[in-house]
Coordinates of C-alpha atoms in Angstrom, one line a residue:
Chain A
X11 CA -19.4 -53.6 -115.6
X12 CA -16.9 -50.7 -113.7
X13 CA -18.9 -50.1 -111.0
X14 CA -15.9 -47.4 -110.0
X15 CA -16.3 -46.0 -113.1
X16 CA -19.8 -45.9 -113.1
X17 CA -19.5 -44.3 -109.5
X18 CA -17.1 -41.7 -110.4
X19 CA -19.3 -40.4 -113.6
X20 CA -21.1 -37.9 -111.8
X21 CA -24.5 -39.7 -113.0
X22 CA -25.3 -41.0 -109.6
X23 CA -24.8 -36.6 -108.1
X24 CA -26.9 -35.9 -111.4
X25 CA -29.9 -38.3 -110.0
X26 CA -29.6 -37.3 -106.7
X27 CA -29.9 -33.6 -107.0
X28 CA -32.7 -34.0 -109.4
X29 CA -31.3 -32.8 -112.6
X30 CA -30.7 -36.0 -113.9
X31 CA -32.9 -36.9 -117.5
X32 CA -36.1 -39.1 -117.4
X33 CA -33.6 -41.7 -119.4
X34 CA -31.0 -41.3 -117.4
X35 CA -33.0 -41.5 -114.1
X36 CA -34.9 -45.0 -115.4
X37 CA -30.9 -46.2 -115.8
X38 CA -29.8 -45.6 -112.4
X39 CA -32.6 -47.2 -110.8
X40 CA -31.8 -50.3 -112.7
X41 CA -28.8 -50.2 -112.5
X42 CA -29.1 -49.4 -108.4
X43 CA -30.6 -52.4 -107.7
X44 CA -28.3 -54.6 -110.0
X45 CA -25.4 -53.7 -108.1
X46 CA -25.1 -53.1 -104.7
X47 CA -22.4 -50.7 -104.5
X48 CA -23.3 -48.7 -106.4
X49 CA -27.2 -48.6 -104.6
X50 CA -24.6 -48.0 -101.1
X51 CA -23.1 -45.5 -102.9
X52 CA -26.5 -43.8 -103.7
X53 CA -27.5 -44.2 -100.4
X54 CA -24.6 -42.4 -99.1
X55 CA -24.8 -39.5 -101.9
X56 CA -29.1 -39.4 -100.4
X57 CA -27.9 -39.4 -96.9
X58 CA -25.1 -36.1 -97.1
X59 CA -27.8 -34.1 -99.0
X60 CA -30.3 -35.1 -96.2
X61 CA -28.0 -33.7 -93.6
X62 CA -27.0 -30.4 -96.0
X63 CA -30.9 -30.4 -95.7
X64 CA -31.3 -30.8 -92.1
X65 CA -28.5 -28.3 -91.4
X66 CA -31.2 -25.6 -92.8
X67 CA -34.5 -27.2 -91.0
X68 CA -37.0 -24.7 -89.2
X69 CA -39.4 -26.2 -87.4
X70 CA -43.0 -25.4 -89.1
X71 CA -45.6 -23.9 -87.0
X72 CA -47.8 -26.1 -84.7
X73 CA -51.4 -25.1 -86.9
X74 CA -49.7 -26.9 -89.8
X75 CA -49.5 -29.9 -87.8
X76 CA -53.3 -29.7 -86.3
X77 CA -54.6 -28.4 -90.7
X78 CA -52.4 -32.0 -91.9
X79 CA -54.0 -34.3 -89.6
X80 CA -57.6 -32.6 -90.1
X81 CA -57.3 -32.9 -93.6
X82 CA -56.6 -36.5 -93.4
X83 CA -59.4 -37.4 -90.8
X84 CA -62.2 -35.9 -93.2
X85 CA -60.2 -37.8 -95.8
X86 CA -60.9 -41.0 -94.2
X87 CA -64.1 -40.5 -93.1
X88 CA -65.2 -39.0 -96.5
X89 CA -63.8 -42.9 -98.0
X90 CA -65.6 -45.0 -95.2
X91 CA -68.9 -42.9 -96.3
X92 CA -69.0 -43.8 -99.7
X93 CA -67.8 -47.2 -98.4
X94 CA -71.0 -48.0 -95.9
X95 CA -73.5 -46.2 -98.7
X96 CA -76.4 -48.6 -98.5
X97 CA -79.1 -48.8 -101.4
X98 CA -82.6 -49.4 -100.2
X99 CA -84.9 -50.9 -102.4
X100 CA -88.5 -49.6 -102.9
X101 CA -91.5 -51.8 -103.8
X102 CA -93.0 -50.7 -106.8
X103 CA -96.7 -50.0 -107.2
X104 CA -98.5 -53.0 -109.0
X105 CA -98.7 -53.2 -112.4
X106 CA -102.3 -53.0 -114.1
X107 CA -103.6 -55.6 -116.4
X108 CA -103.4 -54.1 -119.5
X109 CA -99.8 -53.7 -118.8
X110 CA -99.8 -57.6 -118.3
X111 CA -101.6 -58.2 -121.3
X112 CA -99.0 -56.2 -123.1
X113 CA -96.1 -58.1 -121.6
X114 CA -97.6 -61.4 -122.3
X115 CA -97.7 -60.5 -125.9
X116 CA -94.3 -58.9 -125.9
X117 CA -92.9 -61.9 -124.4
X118 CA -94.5 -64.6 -127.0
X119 CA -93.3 -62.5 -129.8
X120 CA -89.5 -62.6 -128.2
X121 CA -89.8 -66.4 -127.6
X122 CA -90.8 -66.8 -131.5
X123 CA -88.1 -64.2 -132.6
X124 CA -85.5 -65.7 -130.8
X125 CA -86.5 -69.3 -131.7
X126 CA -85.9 -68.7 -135.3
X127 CA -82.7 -66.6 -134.7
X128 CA -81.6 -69.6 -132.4
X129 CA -82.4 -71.8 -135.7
X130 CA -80.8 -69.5 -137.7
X131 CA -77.6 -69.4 -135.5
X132 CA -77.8 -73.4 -135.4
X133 CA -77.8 -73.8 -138.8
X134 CA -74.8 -71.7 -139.4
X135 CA -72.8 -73.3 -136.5
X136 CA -73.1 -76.7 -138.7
X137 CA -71.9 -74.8 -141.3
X138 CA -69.0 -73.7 -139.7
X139 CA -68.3 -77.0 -138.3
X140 CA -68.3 -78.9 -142.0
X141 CA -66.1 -76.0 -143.0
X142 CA -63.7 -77.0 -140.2
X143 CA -63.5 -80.6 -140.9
X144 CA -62.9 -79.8 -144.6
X145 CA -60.4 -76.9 -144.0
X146 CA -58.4 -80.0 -140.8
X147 CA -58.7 -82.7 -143.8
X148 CA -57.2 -80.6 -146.5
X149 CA -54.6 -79.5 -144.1
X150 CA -54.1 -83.2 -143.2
X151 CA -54.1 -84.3 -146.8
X152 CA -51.7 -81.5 -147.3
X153 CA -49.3 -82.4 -144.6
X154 CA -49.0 -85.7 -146.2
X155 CA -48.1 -84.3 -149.6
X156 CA -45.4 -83.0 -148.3
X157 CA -44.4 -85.7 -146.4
X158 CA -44.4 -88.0 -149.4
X159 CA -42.3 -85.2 -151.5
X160 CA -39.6 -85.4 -148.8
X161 CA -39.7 -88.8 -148.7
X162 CA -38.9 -88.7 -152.9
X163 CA -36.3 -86.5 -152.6
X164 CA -34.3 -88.4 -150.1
X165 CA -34.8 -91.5 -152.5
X166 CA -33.6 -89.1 -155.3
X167 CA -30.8 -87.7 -153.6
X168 CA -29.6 -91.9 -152.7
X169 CA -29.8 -92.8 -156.5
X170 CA -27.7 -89.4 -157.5
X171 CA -25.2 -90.2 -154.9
X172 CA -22.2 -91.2 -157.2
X173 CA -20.9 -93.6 -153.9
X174 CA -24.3 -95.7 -154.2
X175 CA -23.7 -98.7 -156.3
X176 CA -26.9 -99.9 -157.9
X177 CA -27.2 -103.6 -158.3
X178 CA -30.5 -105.3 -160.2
X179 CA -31.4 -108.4 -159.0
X180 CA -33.9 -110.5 -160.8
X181 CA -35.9 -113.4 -160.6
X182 CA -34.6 -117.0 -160.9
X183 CA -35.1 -119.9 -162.9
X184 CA -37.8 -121.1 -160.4
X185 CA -39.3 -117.4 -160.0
X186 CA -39.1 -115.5 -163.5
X187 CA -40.3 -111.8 -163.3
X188 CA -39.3 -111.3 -160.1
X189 CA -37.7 -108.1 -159.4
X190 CA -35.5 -105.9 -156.8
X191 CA -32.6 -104.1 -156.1
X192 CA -29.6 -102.8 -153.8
X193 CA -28.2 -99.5 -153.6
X194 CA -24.7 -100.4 -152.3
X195 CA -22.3 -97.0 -150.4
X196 CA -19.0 -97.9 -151.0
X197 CA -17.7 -95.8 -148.6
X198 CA -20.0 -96.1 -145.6
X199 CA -20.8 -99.9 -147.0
X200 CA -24.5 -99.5 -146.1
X201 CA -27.2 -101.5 -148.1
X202 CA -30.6 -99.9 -148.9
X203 CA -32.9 -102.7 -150.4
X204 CA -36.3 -101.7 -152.6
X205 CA -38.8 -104.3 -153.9
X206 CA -40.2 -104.0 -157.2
X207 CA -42.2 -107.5 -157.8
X208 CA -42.0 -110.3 -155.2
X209 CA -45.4 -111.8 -154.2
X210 CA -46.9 -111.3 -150.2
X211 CA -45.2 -114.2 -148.6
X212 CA -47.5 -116.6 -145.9
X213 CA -47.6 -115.3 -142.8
X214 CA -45.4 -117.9 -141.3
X215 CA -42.8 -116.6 -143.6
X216 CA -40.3 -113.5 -144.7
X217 CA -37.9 -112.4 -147.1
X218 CA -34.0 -112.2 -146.4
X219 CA -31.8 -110.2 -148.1
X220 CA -27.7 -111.5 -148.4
X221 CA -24.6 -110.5 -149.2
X222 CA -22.1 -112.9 -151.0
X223 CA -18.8 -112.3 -149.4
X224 CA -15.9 -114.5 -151.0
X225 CA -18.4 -117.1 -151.9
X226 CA -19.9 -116.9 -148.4
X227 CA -23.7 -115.5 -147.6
X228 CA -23.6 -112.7 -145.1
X229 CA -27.4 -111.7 -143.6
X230 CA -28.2 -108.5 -144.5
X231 CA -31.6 -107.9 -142.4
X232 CA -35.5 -109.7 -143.0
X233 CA -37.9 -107.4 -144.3
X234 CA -41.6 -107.3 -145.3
X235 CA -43.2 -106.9 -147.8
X236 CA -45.3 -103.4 -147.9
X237 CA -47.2 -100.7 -150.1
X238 CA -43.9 -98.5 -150.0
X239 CA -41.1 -101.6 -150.3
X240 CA -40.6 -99.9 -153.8
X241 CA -38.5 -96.9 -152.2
X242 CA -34.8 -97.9 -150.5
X243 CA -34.8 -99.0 -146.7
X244 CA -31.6 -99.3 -144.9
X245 CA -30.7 -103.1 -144.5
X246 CA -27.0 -103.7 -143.1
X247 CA -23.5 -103.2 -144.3
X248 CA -21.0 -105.0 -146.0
X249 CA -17.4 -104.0 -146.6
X250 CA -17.4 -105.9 -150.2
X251 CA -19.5 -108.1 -151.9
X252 CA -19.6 -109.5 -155.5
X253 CA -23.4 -110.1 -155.4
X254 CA -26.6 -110.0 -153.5
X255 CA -29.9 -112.6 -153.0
X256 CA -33.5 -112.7 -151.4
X257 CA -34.2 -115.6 -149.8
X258 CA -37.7 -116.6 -148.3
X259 CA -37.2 -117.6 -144.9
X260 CA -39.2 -119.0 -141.5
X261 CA -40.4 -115.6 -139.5
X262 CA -36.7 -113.9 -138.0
X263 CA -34.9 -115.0 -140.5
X264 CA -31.9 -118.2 -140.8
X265 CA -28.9 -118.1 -140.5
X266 CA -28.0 -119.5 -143.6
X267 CA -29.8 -119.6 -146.7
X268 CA -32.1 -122.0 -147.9
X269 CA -31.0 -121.6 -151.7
X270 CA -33.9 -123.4 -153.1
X271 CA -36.2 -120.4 -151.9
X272 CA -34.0 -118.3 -153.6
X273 CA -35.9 -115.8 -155.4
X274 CA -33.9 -112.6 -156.9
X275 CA -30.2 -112.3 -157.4
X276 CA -28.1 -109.7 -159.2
X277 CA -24.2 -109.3 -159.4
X278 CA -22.1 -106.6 -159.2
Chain B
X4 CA -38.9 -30.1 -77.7
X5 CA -37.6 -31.9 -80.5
X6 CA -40.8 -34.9 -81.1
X7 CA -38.4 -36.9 -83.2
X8 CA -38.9 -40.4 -83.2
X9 CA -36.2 -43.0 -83.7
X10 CA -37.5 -45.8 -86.1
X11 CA -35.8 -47.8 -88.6
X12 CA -37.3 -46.7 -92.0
X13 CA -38.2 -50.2 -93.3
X14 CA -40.1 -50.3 -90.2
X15 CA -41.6 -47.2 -90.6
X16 CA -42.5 -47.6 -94.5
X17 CA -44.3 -50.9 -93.7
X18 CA -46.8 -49.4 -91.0
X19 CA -47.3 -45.9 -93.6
X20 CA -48.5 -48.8 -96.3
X21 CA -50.8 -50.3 -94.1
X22 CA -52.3 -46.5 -93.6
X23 CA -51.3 -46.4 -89.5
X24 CA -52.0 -43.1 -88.4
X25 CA -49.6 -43.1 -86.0
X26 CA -46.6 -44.1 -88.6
X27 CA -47.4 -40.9 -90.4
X28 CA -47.9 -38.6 -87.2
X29 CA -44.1 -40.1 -86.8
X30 CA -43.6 -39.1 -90.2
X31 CA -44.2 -35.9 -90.1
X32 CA -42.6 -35.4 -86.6
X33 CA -39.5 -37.0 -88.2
X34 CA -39.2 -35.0 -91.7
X35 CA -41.6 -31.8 -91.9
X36 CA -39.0 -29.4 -90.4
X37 CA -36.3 -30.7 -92.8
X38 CA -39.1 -29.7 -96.0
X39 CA -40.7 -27.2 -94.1
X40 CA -36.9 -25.6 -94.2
X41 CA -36.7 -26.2 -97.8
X42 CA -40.1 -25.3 -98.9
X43 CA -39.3 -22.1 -97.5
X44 CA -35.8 -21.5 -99.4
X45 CA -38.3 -22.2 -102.5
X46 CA -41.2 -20.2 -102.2
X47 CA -39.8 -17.4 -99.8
X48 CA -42.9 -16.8 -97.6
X49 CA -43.5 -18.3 -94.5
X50 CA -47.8 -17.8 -95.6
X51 CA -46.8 -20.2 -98.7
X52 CA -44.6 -22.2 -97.2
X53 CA -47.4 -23.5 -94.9
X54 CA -49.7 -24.4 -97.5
X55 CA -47.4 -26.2 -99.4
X56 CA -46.7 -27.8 -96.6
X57 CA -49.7 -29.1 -96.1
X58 CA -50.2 -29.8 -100.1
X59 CA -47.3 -31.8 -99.7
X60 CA -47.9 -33.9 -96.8
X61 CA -52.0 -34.7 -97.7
X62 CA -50.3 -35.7 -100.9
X63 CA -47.3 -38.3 -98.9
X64 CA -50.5 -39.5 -97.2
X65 CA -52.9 -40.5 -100.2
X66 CA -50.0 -41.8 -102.5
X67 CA -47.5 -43.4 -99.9
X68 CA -48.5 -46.8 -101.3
X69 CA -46.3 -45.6 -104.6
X70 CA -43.3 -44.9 -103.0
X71 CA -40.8 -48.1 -103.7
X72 CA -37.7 -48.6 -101.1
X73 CA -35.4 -50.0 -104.2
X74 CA -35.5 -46.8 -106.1
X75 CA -34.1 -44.9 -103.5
X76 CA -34.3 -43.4 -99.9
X77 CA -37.8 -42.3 -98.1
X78 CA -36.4 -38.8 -97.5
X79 CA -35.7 -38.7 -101.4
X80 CA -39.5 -39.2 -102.1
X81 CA -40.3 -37.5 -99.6
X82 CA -38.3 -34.0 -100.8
X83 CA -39.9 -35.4 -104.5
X84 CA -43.2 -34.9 -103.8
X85 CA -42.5 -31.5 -101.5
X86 CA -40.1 -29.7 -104.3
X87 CA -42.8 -30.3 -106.8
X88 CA -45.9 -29.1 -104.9
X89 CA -43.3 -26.2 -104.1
X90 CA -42.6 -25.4 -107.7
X91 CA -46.1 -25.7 -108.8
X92 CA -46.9 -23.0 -106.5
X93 CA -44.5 -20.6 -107.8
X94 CA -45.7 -21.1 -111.4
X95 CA -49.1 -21.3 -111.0
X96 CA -48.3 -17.7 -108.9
X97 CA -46.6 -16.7 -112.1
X98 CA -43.5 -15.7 -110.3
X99 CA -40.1 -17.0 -111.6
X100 CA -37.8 -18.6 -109.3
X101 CA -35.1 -16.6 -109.1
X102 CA -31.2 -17.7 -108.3
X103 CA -30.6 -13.9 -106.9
X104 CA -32.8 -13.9 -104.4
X105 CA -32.2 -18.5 -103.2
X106 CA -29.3 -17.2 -101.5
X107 CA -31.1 -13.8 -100.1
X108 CA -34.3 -16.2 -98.9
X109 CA -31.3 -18.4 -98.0
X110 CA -29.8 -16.0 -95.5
X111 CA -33.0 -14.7 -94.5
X112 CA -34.7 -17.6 -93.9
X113 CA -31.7 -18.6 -91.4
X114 CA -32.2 -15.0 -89.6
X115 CA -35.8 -15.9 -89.3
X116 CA -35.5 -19.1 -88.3
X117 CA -32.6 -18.5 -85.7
X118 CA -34.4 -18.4 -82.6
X119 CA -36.6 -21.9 -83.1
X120 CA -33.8 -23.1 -84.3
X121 CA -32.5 -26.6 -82.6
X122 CA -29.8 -26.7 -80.8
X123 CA -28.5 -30.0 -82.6
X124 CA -28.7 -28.5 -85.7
X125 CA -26.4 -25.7 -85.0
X126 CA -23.2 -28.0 -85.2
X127 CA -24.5 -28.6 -88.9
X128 CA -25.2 -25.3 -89.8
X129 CA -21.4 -24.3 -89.2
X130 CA -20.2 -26.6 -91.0
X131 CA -22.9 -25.7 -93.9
X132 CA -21.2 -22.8 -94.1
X133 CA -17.8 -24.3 -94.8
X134 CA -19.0 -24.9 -98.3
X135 CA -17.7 -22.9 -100.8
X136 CA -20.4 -20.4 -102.0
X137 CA -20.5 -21.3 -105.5
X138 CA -20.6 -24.8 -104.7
X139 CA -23.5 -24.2 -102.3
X140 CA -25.8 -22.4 -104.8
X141 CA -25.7 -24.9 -107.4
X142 CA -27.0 -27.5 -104.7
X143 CA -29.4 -25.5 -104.1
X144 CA -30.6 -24.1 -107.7
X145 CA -30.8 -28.5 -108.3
X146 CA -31.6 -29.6 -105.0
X147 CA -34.0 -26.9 -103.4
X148 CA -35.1 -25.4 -106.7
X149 CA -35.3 -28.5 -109.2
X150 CA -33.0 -27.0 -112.1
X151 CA -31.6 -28.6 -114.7
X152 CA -27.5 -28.4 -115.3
X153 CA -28.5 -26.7 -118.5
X154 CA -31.0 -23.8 -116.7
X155 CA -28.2 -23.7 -114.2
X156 CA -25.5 -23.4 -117.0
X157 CA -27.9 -20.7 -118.6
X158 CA -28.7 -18.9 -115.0
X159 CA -25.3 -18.8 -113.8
X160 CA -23.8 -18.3 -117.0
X161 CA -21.3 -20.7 -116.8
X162 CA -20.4 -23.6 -119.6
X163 CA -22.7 -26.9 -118.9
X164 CA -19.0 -28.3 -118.3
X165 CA -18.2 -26.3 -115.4
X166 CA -22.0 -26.8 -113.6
X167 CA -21.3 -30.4 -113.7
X168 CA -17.7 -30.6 -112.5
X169 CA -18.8 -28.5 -109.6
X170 CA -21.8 -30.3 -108.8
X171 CA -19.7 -33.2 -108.6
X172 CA -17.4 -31.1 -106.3
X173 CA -20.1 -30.0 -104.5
X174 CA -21.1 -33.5 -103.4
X175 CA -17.5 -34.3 -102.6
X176 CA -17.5 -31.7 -100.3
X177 CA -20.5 -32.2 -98.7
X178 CA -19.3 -35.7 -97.8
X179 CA -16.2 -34.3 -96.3
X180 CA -18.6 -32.4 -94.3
X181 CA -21.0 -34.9 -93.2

């Protein structure tokens, strides 16, 4: 901001002789204490039109001085009054016994009133909280729909992706109806893997998933086997590759394939 | 003869928030010839003057804890509060404030005041009197009698252009002066 140009505007005369609008009045103030020149040059506008004031000063007569202070002593004293009020408190004549009778009566009836609001009231908090728990598991149940929907359309979006190779592999001579397969991206050369039929392997055990390379296996990643191994999961990459295999393996994986346990294969 | 008291303001504002009698005798031994000066330009009669006077300074006392150093000088609040007790006065006495007779009181008021007048002051009032008269009643139409450019435009009857370049004259001036 011009804080010259803002100086020179003739705002900052306009506030200080008064005549300045409620809008424009809130401005300068903010703007006063953003900037310090321009509050010094406020200051300095204040202090000339205190002196043009001065230069016209008459000395007021003494009984204004002596009416002023007065004024403000009965003020004071008037505020420390009210301040040091004191309420006493007065014994009250005895009650008779019919009286007590009366209240004795009037008390059982509230205890039994509010007893069966208190049941009342009871009752309907359980309501409201089985209405919670139903309203938090249709929310939960709700928030997993969606979940699951986004999860679909990613898988749909990988299969519609033109660059995503799809290669079936299916069960061999020693494992007939065995089934899986490999989306392949031939331009980022990632492999997404999803299981269609392959049996829970012992515990001691997992799958391996491999590339064939120029005649050569290339490890691809272990997985497991799992209610949602049906939808692609990212497994590694591979430049090229003229086919791929699942192996079962010890737990970790090998580093070379034990072909016998070969279990699903599919070329490109 | 003159009971002013030399304090810095921050010093002064800080013992008038914590309500010290003394601060405010200070207070008004500092300031209420300076408003009791204006007050009198305003309402014209010395009888008035003194009540607003005392209006105005029972009113510093009970709201002092609203005034706010950032917005602006204590003198500036101070004339605030005096200028409006001032005005309400006049209007709840029916009688319009008129610009003829702000530069008769003016004059008059001066007359009057001549022989209490300080002798520090007189220096000052010279050189009041090297501003130019037309720049001097628009200072005080806005100043003294709370005007707006527009009522000044309309009083004077002069275009709202020429109140504020002369205003902003008027100011430049008065610097020169001061």
């Amino acid at each position: 901001m011009d804080t010259k140009e803002y100086i020179s505007s003739g705002i900052l005369e306009s506030y200080i002789l008064g005549t300045a609008s409620e809008q424009e009045r809130r401005e300068v103030e903010c703007i006063s204490s953003i900037y310090p020149e321009i509050r010094k040059e406020l200051d300095a506008l204040s202090v000339s039109l205190e002196q043009y004031a001065q230069a016209s000063a008459v000395e007021p007569p003494a009984r204004v001085r002596d009416k002023i202070f007065a004024q403000i002593d009965s003020l004071e004293k008037s505020e420390t009054k009210r301040e040091a009020k004191v309420f006493t408190m007065e014994r009250t004549q005895a009650p008779n016994r019919q009286f007590n009778y009366w209240l004795a009566a009037a008390s059982v009836t509230l205890l039994i009133v509010s007893s069966v609001l208190f049941y009342q009231l009871s009752d309907k908090n359980s309501q409201l909280i089985s209405t919670n728990q139903q309203v938090e598991q249709l929310q939960k149940e709700k928030s997993q729909s969606e979940a699951a929907l986004e999860v679909m359309n990613r898988q749909m979006a990988m299969l519609n992706n033109p660059d995503n190779k799809k290669v079936m592999m299916k069960g061999t001579e020693a494992h007939p109806g065995m089934l899986a397969s490999v989306l392949w991206n031939t331009q980022n050369h990632e492999v997404y893997l999803s299981v269609s039929n392959l049996p829970q392997p012992p515990a001691d055990k997992q799958y391996q998933l491999w590339a064939i390379v120029d005649g050569k296996p290339v490890d691809m990643g272990v997985f497991d086997i799992s209610a949602d191994s049906s939808l692609y999961k990212k497994m590694g990459a591979t430049q090229t590759a003229q086919a791929f295999a699942v192996t079962l393996e010890k737990k970790g994986g090998s580093p070379v394939p034990t072909l016998t346990a070969m279990y699903v294969m599919g070329q490109i | 003869m003159s009971r002013k008291t030399n304090i810095p303001e921050d010093e002064l504002v800080t013992l008038l928030m914590s309500r010290d009698k003394d601060a405010f005798r200070i207070l008004y031994d500092n300031y209420s010839s300076t408003l009791y000066g204006i007050v009198l330009k305003i309402v014209g009669s010395a009888e008035v003057a003194e009540d607003v006077l005392q209006e105005s300074f029972v009113k510093i006392w009970k709201n002092i804890s609203s005034y706010d150093k950032t917005k602006g000088r204590l003198f500036t609040w101070l004339l605030n509060i005096t200028r409006n007790t001032a005005i309400d006065k006049l209007r709840a006495k029916h009688e319009k404030y008129q610009i003829q007779s702000i530069d008769d009181s003016v004059y008059q008021v001066d007359k009057q005041s001549s022989a209490t007048m300080k002798v520090d002051h007189i220096g000052v009032k010279q050189s009041v009197q090297q501003l130019k008269p037309e720049h001097r009643i628009i200072i005080d139409m806005a100043y003294y009698g709370g005007y707006t450019q527009e009522e000044i435009s309309e009083e004077l009857k002069i275009p709202l252009g020429t109140v504020k370049t002369r205003m902003r004259n008027a100011i430049i001036e008065l610097r020169k002066i001061f």
